[in-house]
Coordinates of C-alpha atoms and ligand atoms in Angstrom, one line a residue:
M225 CA 0.0 0.0 0.0
P226 CA 1.3 3.5 -0.7
P227 CA 1.7 5.7 2.5
L228 CA -1.4 7.5 3.8
K229 CA -0.6 11.2 3.4
I230 CA -2.0 13.4 6.2
A231 CA -1.9 17.1 7.2
L232 CA -1.9 18.3 10.8
I233 CA -3.9 21.5 11.1
G234 CA -2.6 22.9 14.4
L235 CA 0.7 21.8 16.1
G236 CA 0.0 22.9 19.7
T237 CA -0.3 20.6 22.8
V238 CA -2.3 17.9 21.0
G239 CA -0.9 18.4 17.4
S240 CA 2.7 18.1 18.5
G241 CA 1.8 15.0 20.6
V242 CA 0.2 13.4 17.5
A243 CA 3.3 14.3 15.4
R244 CA 5.6 12.7 18.0
L245 CA 3.6 9.6 18.3
L246 CA 3.4 9.1 14.5
I247 CA 7.2 9.7 14.2
E248 CA 8.4 7.9 17.3
Q249 CA 6.1 4.9 17.0
S250 CA 6.0 4.7 13.2
E251 CA 6.7 1.0 12.9
R252 CA 3.9 0.0 15.3
I253 CA 1.4 2.4 13.8
S254 CA 2.2 1.5 10.2
R255 CA 1.7 -2.2 11.1
R256 CA -1.7 -1.4 12.6
A257 CA -2.8 0.9 9.8
G258 CA -1.6 -1.5 7.1
R259 CA 0.5 1.3 5.5
S260 CA 2.9 4.0 6.6
I261 CA 1.6 7.4 7.6
E262 CA 3.4 10.4 6.2
I263 CA 2.9 13.9 7.7
R264 CA 3.0 16.0 4.5
R265 CA 2.0 19.3 6.1
A266 CA 1.6 20.8 9.6
V267 CA -0.2 24.1 9.5
V268 CA 0.4 26.7 12.3
R269 CA 0.1 30.5 12.8
D270 CA 3.7 31.1 14.0
L271 CA 6.6 29.3 12.3
D272 CA 9.0 30.4 15.0
K273 CA 7.3 28.8 18.1
P274 CA 9.1 25.8 19.6
R275 CA 7.1 22.6 18.9
G276 CA 9.1 19.9 20.7
V277 CA 9.1 17.8 17.6
E278 CA 11.4 17.6 14.5
L279 CA 9.6 17.7 11.2
P280 CA 11.2 17.3 7.8
A281 CA 12.0 20.6 6.1
G282 CA 9.1 22.2 4.2
V283 CA 6.4 20.4 6.3
L284 CA 5.7 23.3 8.7
T285 CA 3.7 26.0 7.0
T286 CA 1.2 28.8 7.7
D287 CA -0.5 28.2 4.4
I288 CA -3.7 26.1 4.8
Q289 CA -4.3 26.5 1.1
S290 CA -1.3 24.2 0.5
V291 CA -3.3 21.4 2.2
I292 CA -6.6 22.2 0.4
D293 CA -4.9 22.3 -3.0
D294 CA -2.8 19.1 -2.5
P295 CA -4.8 16.1 -3.9
E296 CA -2.4 13.6 -2.4
I297 CA -3.4 14.6 1.2
D298 CA -6.2 12.1 2.1
V299 CA -6.7 13.0 5.8
A300 CA -6.7 16.4 7.6
V301 CA -6.2 16.2 11.3
Q302 CA -8.0 19.3 12.5
L303 CA -6.4 20.3 15.9
I304 CA -7.0 24.0 16.1
G305 CA -9.3 25.1 18.9
G306 CA -12.2 27.6 18.9
V307 CA -15.2 27.7 16.6
D308 CA -15.1 30.3 13.8
D309 CA -11.8 29.7 12.1
A310 CA -12.1 25.9 12.8
R311 CA -15.5 25.8 11.1
T312 CA -14.2 27.6 7.9
V313 CA -11.2 25.4 7.7
M314 CA -13.3 22.2 8.2
H315 CA -15.7 23.1 5.4
A316 CA -12.8 23.9 3.1
L317 CA -11.1 20.6 3.9
L318 CA -14.3 18.6 3.4
D319 CA -15.0 20.3 0.1
A320 CA -11.4 19.5 -1.0
G321 CA -12.2 15.8 -0.4
K322 CA -10.3 15.2 2.8
D323 CA -11.4 12.8 5.5
I324 CA -11.3 14.5 8.9
V325 CA -10.0 13.6 12.3
T326 CA -10.6 16.2 15.0
A327 CA -10.5 16.8 18.8
N328 CA -12.5 20.0 18.7
K329 CA -15.7 19.4 20.7
A330 CA -16.7 23.1 20.8
L331 CA -16.9 23.1 17.0
L332 CA -18.9 19.8 16.9
C333 CA -21.2 20.9 19.6
E334 CA -22.0 24.1 17.9
H335 CA -21.9 23.2 14.2
G336 CA -22.0 19.3 14.2
F337 CA -25.3 19.2 12.3
E338 CA -24.0 21.2 9.3
L339 CA -20.5 19.6 9.3
F340 CA -21.8 16.0 9.6
G341 CA -24.4 16.7 6.9
R342 CA -21.8 18.0 4.6
A343 CA -19.4 15.1 5.2
R344 CA -22.3 12.6 4.5
E345 CA -23.2 14.5 1.3
L346 CA -19.6 14.3 0.1
G347 CA -19.0 10.7 1.2
R348 CA -16.3 11.8 3.6
T349 CA -15.8 10.8 7.2
I350 CA -15.3 12.8 10.5
S351 CA -13.7 10.9 13.4
F352 CA -13.7 12.6 16.8
E353 CA -12.8 10.1 19.6
A354 CA -10.5 12.7 21.2
A355 CA -13.3 15.3 21.4
V356 CA -14.8 13.7 24.5
A357 CA -12.8 12.5 27.6
G358 CA -9.4 12.7 25.9
G359 CA -7.7 9.2 25.9
V360 CA -10.8 7.3 27.2
P361 CA -12.5 5.5 24.2
I362 CA -16.0 6.6 25.1
I363 CA -17.2 7.6 21.6
N364 CA -16.4 4.1 20.3
A365 CA -18.0 2.5 23.4
V366 CA -21.3 4.4 23.2
S367 CA -21.7 4.3 19.4
Q368 CA -20.4 0.7 18.8
S369 CA -19.7 -1.5 21.8
L370 CA -23.0 -0.6 23.6
A371 CA -25.1 -0.4 20.3
A372 CA -27.4 -3.2 21.5
N373 CA -28.6 -1.1 24.4
Q374 CA -31.1 1.7 25.0
I375 CA -28.8 4.0 27.1
L376 CA -30.6 5.0 30.3
S377 CA -28.1 7.4 31.8
I378 CA -24.7 8.9 31.6
E379 CA -23.0 10.4 34.7
A380 CA -19.6 11.7 34.0
I381 CA -16.5 13.8 35.0
L382 CA -15.7 15.2 31.6
N383 CA -13.4 18.2 32.3
G384 CA -9.8 17.3 33.3
T385 CA -8.9 20.8 34.2
S386 CA -11.7 21.2 36.7
N387 CA -11.1 17.8 38.3
F388 CA -7.4 18.6 38.6
I389 CA -8.2 21.9 40.3
L390 CA -10.7 20.4 42.7
T391 CA -8.2 17.6 43.6
E392 CA -5.2 19.9 44.1
M393 CA -7.2 22.4 46.1
L394 CA -8.5 19.8 48.5
T395 CA -5.4 17.6 48.9
K396 CA -2.7 20.3 48.9
R397 CA -4.8 23.3 50.0
T398 CA -3.4 25.2 47.0
A399 CA -5.2 28.4 45.9
Y400 CA -7.5 28.2 42.9
D401 CA -5.5 30.6 40.7
V402 CA -2.2 28.8 41.3
V403 CA -3.7 25.4 40.4
L404 CA -5.4 26.8 37.3
R405 CA -2.0 28.1 36.1
E406 CA -0.5 24.6 36.7
A407 CA -3.3 23.0 34.6
Q408 CA -2.5 25.4 31.8
E409 CA 1.2 24.6 32.0
L410 CA 0.4 20.9 31.9
G411 CA -1.6 21.3 28.7
Y412 CA -4.9 20.3 30.2
A413 CA -6.8 23.6 29.8
E414 CA -8.3 25.2 26.7
A415 CA -6.6 28.2 25.1
D416 CA -9.3 30.2 27.0
P417 CA -9.6 28.3 30.3
A418 CA -12.8 30.1 31.2
M419 CA -14.6 27.3 29.2
D420 CA -13.1 24.7 31.4
V421 CA -13.9 26.3 34.8
D422 CA -17.4 27.7 33.9
G423 CA -18.7 24.2 32.9
T424 CA -19.0 25.0 29.1
D425 CA -16.4 22.4 28.0
A426 CA -18.1 19.6 30.0
A427 CA -21.5 20.7 28.6
Q428 CA -20.2 20.6 25.0
K429 CA -19.0 17.0 25.6
L430 CA -22.3 16.1 27.2
V431 CA -24.2 17.4 24.2
I432 CA -22.1 15.1 21.9
L433 CA -22.6 12.1 24.2
T434 CA -26.4 12.9 24.3
E435 CA -26.4 13.0 20.5
L436 CA -24.7 9.6 20.4
A437 CA -26.7 7.9 23.1
F438 CA -30.2 9.3 22.5
G439 CA -30.0 10.6 18.9
T440 CA -31.2 14.0 19.9
N441 CA -29.6 17.5 19.7
V442 CA -29.9 19.5 22.9
P443 CA -28.6 23.1 22.7
L444 CA -26.4 24.3 25.5
T445 CA -29.0 26.7 26.6
A446 CA -31.6 24.0 27.3
F447 CA -30.1 22.7 30.6
P448 CA -28.3 24.2 33.6
V449 CA -24.6 24.6 33.3
Q450 CA -22.5 25.8 36.2
G451 CA -18.8 25.5 36.7
I452 CA -16.3 25.3 39.6
D453 CA -15.3 29.0 39.3
T454 CA -17.6 30.1 42.2
L455 CA -16.4 27.5 44.7
D456 CA -14.2 28.1 47.6
L457 CA -11.9 25.7 49.6
V458 CA -14.4 26.0 52.4
D459 CA -17.0 24.2 50.1
L460 CA -14.6 21.3 49.4
L461 CA -13.7 21.0 53.1
T462 CA -17.4 21.1 54.3
A463 CA -18.3 18.5 51.7
D464 CA -15.5 16.4 53.0
E465 CA -16.7 16.8 56.6
L466 CA -20.1 15.6 55.4
G467 CA -18.7 12.5 53.7
Y468 CA -18.8 13.8 50.1
R469 CA -16.3 14.9 47.4
V470 CA -17.2 17.8 45.1
K471 CA -17.0 16.8 41.4
L472 CA -18.1 18.7 38.2
L473 CA -20.7 16.1 37.1
A474 CA -22.2 16.1 33.7
V475 CA -25.5 14.1 33.7
V476 CA -28.1 13.0 31.2
K477 CA -30.9 10.6 32.2
L478 CA -33.8 9.2 30.3
L479 CA -36.9 9.5 32.6
D480 CA -40.4 8.8 31.3
G481 CA -39.5 9.8 27.7
Q482 CA -37.8 13.0 28.8
L483 CA -34.1 13.9 29.2
E484 CA -32.9 15.3 32.5
M485 CA -29.6 17.1 31.8
H486 CA -27.3 19.3 33.9
V487 CA -23.6 20.1 34.4
Q488 CA -22.9 21.2 38.0
P489 CA -20.4 20.9 40.8
T490 CA -22.0 18.1 42.7
L491 CA -21.6 16.4 46.1
V492 CA -20.8 12.8 45.4
R493 CA -20.6 10.3 48.3
A494 CA -16.9 9.7 49.1
D495 CA -17.2 5.9 48.6
W496 CA -18.6 6.1 45.1
P497 CA -16.3 5.4 42.1
L498 CA -16.9 8.9 40.7
A499 CA -15.6 10.5 43.9
K500 CA -12.3 8.6 43.7
V501 CA -11.3 10.0 40.3
D502 CA -8.5 12.5 40.9
G503 CA -6.4 14.9 38.9
A504 CA -7.0 15.3 35.1
F505 CA -8.7 11.9 35.0
N506 CA -12.2 11.6 33.6
M507 CA -14.8 8.9 34.4
I508 CA -18.0 8.1 32.5
A509 CA -20.7 5.8 34.1
V510 CA -23.0 4.6 31.3
E511 CA -26.1 2.6 32.1
G512 CA -27.7 0.5 29.4
D513 CA -30.9 -1.5 29.6
A514 CA -29.1 -4.7 28.7
V515 CA -25.6 -4.3 30.0
G516 CA -26.5 -2.4 33.3
R517 CA -23.9 0.0 34.6
T518 CA -20.4 0.3 33.0
W519 CA -17.6 2.6 34.0
F520 CA -14.9 4.1 31.7
S521 CA -12.0 6.0 33.2
G522 CA -8.6 7.4 32.2
A523 CA -6.7 10.6 31.4
G524 CA -9.3 13.1 30.0
A525 CA -6.8 15.7 29.0
G526 CA -3.1 16.2 28.2
Q527 CA -0.8 15.7 25.2
F528 CA -0.3 12.0 24.8
P529 CA -3.6 10.7 26.2
T530 CA -5.4 12.9 23.6
A531 CA -2.9 12.1 20.9
S532 CA -3.6 8.4 21.6
A533 CA -7.2 8.9 20.6
V534 CA -6.4 11.0 17.6
V535 CA -3.9 8.5 16.2
A536 CA -6.4 5.7 16.7
D537 CA -8.8 7.7 14.5
I538 CA -6.1 8.1 11.9
I539 CA -5.5 4.4 11.9
D540 CA -9.3 3.7 11.6
T541 CA -9.4 6.1 8.6
A542 CA -6.4 4.4 7.1
V543 CA -7.8 0.9 7.3
G544 CA -11.3 2.0 6.2
R545 CA -13.1 1.4 9.5
A546 CA -14.2 5.0 9.6
A547 CA -15.8 4.8 6.2
L548 CA -17.9 1.9 7.4
T549 CA -19.0 3.3 10.8
F550 CA -19.4 7.0 10.0
P551 CA -22.4 6.7 7.7
Q552 CA -24.2 4.6 10.3
L553 CA -23.6 6.9 13.3
D554 CA -26.8 8.2 14.8
L555 CA -25.3 11.6 15.2
F556 CA -26.4 15.1 14.1
R557 CA -29.2 13.8 11.9
E558 CA -32.8 15.1 11.4
Q559 CA -34.8 13.0 13.9
A560 CA -37.6 13.5 16.4
A561 CA -36.1 15.3 19.4
L562 CA -36.7 14.0 22.9
P563 CA -38.1 16.7 25.2
V564 CA -35.7 18.1 27.9
L565 CA -37.1 18.4 31.4
P566 CA -37.5 22.2 32.1
T567 CA -34.7 23.5 34.5
E568 CA -37.2 24.6 37.2
K569 CA -38.6 21.1 37.5
I570 CA -35.2 19.3 38.1
S571 CA -35.5 17.8 41.6
R572 CA -32.5 17.1 43.8
R573 CA -31.1 17.4 47.3
Y574 CA -29.0 20.5 47.7
Y575 CA -26.0 22.0 49.5
L576 CA -26.4 25.7 50.1
R577 CA -23.8 28.0 51.6
F578 CA -24.4 31.5 52.8
T579 CA -22.0 34.1 54.2
V580 CA -23.9 35.9 56.9
E581 CA -23.4 38.6 59.5
D582 CA -22.7 36.9 62.8
R583 CA -25.5 38.3 64.9
P584 CA -29.0 37.3 66.2
H585 CA -31.9 36.5 63.9
V586 CA -29.9 36.4 60.7
F587 CA -30.4 32.7 60.2
A588 CA -34.0 32.9 61.1
E589 CA -34.6 35.2 58.1
I590 CA -33.0 32.7 55.7
A591 CA -34.9 29.8 57.3
D592 CA -38.1 31.7 56.9
I593 CA -37.5 32.3 53.2
L594 CA -36.6 28.7 52.6
G595 CA -39.7 27.5 54.6
R596 CA -42.2 29.8 52.9
N597 CA -41.0 28.6 49.5
G598 CA -41.5 24.9 50.5
V599 CA -37.8 24.0 50.9
S600 CA -37.3 21.6 53.7
L601 CA -34.0 21.6 55.7
A602 CA -32.2 18.3 56.3
S603 CA -29.2 19.7 58.3
I604 CA -27.5 23.0 59.2
I605 CA -23.8 23.5 59.8
Q606 CA -22.2 26.5 61.4
H607 CA -18.9 26.3 63.0
E608 CA -18.5 27.9 66.5
T609 CA -17.1 31.4 66.4
P610 CA -15.3 33.2 69.2
E611 CA -17.5 35.0 71.8
P612 CA -17.9 38.7 70.7
D613 CA -15.8 40.0 73.6
E614 CA -13.0 37.5 72.7
A615 CA -13.1 38.3 69.0
P616 CA -10.2 40.4 67.6
A617 CA -12.0 43.4 66.2
A618 CA -15.0 44.8 64.3
T619 CA -17.3 42.1 65.7
D620 CA -20.4 43.9 64.3
E621 CA -19.2 43.3 60.8
A622 CA -17.8 39.8 61.3
T623 CA -19.3 37.2 59.0
V624 CA -19.7 33.4 59.2
S625 CA -20.4 30.6 56.8
V626 CA -23.6 28.7 57.2
V627 CA -24.2 25.6 55.2
V628 CA -27.7 24.1 54.7
M629 CA -28.4 20.7 53.4
T630 CA -31.9 20.5 52.0
H631 CA -34.3 17.6 51.5
R632 CA -35.3 16.9 47.8
T633 CA -36.6 20.1 46.2
T634 CA -36.9 21.7 42.8
L635 CA -34.6 24.2 41.2
G636 CA -37.7 26.3 40.6
K637 CA -38.3 26.7 44.3
L638 CA -34.6 27.5 44.9
Q639 CA -34.7 30.2 42.2
A640 CA -37.7 31.8 44.0
V641 CA -35.6 31.6 47.3
D642 CA -32.7 33.3 45.5
A643 CA -34.9 36.2 44.4
E644 CA -35.9 36.8 48.0
L645 CA -32.4 36.3 49.5
D646 CA -31.2 39.0 47.1
R647 CA -33.1 41.5 49.2
L648 CA -31.5 40.6 52.5
T649 CA -28.8 43.0 53.7
T650 CA -27.3 40.6 56.2
L651 CA -26.0 38.2 53.4
H652 CA -22.5 38.9 52.1
G653 CA -20.3 37.5 49.4
P654 CA -21.2 34.7 46.9
R655 CA -23.9 32.2 47.7
V656 CA -23.0 28.6 46.7
R657 CA -25.5 26.0 45.6
M658 CA -24.6 22.4 44.7
P659 CA -26.8 19.4 44.1
V660 CA -26.2 16.1 45.8
A661 CA -25.8 13.0 43.5
D662 CA -28.2 10.1 44.3
Ligands
LIG744 P1 -3.3 24.6 21.4 O1 -2.2 24.1 22.2 O2 -3.8 26.0 21.6 O3 -2.9 24.4 19.8 C1 -3.7 25.0 18.8 C2 -2.9 24.9 17.5 O4 -3.6 25.4 16.4 C3 -1.6 25.8 17.6 O5 -0.5 25.1 17.0 C4 -2.0 27.0 16.7 O6 -0.9 27.6 16.0 C5 -2.9 26.4 15.7 N1 -3.9 27.3 15.2 C6 -4.8 28.0 15.9 N2 -5.6 28.8 15.0 C7 -5.1 28.5 13.8 C8 -5.4 29.0 12.5 N3 -6.4 29.9 12.3 N4 -4.7 28.6 11.4 C9 -3.7 27.7 11.6 N5 -3.3 27.2 12.8 C10 -4.0 27.6 13.9 O7 -4.6 23.7 21.6 P2 -4.6 22.1 22.0 O8 -4.6 22.0 23.4 O9 -3.6 21.4 21.2 O10 -6.1 21.7 21.5 C11 -6.4 21.6 20.2 C12 -7.9 21.1 20.1 O11 -8.0 19.8 20.8 C13 -8.9 22.0 20.7 O12 -10.1 21.9 20.0 C14 -9.1 21.4 22.1 O13 -10.4 21.6 22.6 C15 -9.0 19.9 21.8 N6 -8.6 19.0 22.9 C16 -7.5 19.4 23.7 C17 -7.1 18.5 24.7 C18 -6.0 18.9 25.6 O14 -5.7 18.1 26.6 N7 -5.2 19.9 25.3 C19 -7.8 17.3 24.9 C20 -8.9 17.0 24.1 C21 -9.2 17.9 23.1 P3 0.3 28.3 16.8 O15 1.0 27.2 17.6 O16 1.2 28.8 15.7 O17 -0.3 29.4 17.6
LIG745 N1 -9.6 21.3 28.5 C1 -10.1 20.0 28.4 C2 -10.2 19.4 29.8 C3 -9.3 19.2 27.5 O1 -9.6 19.9 30.7 O2 -10.9 18.4 29.9 C4 -9.9 17.8 27.1 O3 -11.0 18.0 26.3

């Protein structure tokens, strides 16, 4: 077989990992692909940036047109982030007859419908194992290995950066900003890390998994998405004290013909498998009607774990597996949408944290608002503070954290509570609300 000629579009964290794997493990990869794989072009913006990989002269270029115009390039490995440029490039590559491998979940989440439609029209393929959970083969598992099942639920840790931050904050007591910088240096975070910590990245991955599992396209705006960026160490410590770990959980469940979906920092019982996933690891619990519950776990971000998934897709394309499976995928097609449970009807138990002035009657006001809105309290935690005359200074303005665990209630009721709490002058700082997984 002649070599498969490919172009890497983007040679950042993932792209340079893919290049190194293809070059350093060329014998193993050629054997599995049934032919050698030649990197003919690598497109970047800045030719002078160090890449950590040696490419033959003439391969590195800033000219995407040199890929589009080269009929010998069969596969374009699209590893630039963001949406707008990536979308334009993807259309041009498909129109030029290239099969695509990509890790860009933001692009697939936002424009998957049009891109998959175009690829099907042109008889091309799009492979995207690396777009969800990095090195964990969850796309393959849900779309092929579990194909006999009606999926009933997916509960997952899908953002490595957030999980890394939560783990480091709790175990090393390191400040949020310091750990976020470390996640960027380790290559886990997106170019704009706001997407990692505000829940968007996990929500984009959940949308793709929901497409695969339920054949329905749910926009990001149709379900609650909350990140870890409003949490404080005190939340992680209080959860720990109560026997829970805080995890950014992405959940979709099929309940009475409706989908319940959310991405939220969630209290998970410390003895559950999801609670034990640390660092940049991801875990996906998938429940099917025939198989029951299955668990998939591994590195969800980082250079080589992600490159592992990208290179597997290149091999699949080389041997022709992608051409067989892509047309059959129930993904981004016109089909009857399943309704999504409205946000205000989602019913869970909740952890609520308030920062209040440390003086009489303050908690009574909060309890009154919760009670009048039908929110029942399961427990209240306030740590003892010094007697006013023993406190260092400014006792009148001292504040204290109060944590309330509720019985099962709806988000609608808690939103009504929030509106009333906004009017209290005795509350200070951010209020934190996290559901409890059950
Ligand atoms: P990155 O380090 O920021 O690299 C992006 C690369 O794309 C850079 O080489 C950049 O060129 C190039 N690029 C950007 N815009 C371009 C344009 N308009 N034309 C040509 N080249 C352009 O990003 P990354 O971490 O490798 O992530 C790449 C994709 O994989 C993203 O969609 C990300 O969401 C996804 N992903 C990442 C991970 C991870 O762990 N990092 C895991 C799974 C999926 P310069 O280097 O010259 O600036
Ligand atoms: N920024 C992403 C994460 C990369 O931290 O999970 C993997 O998609």
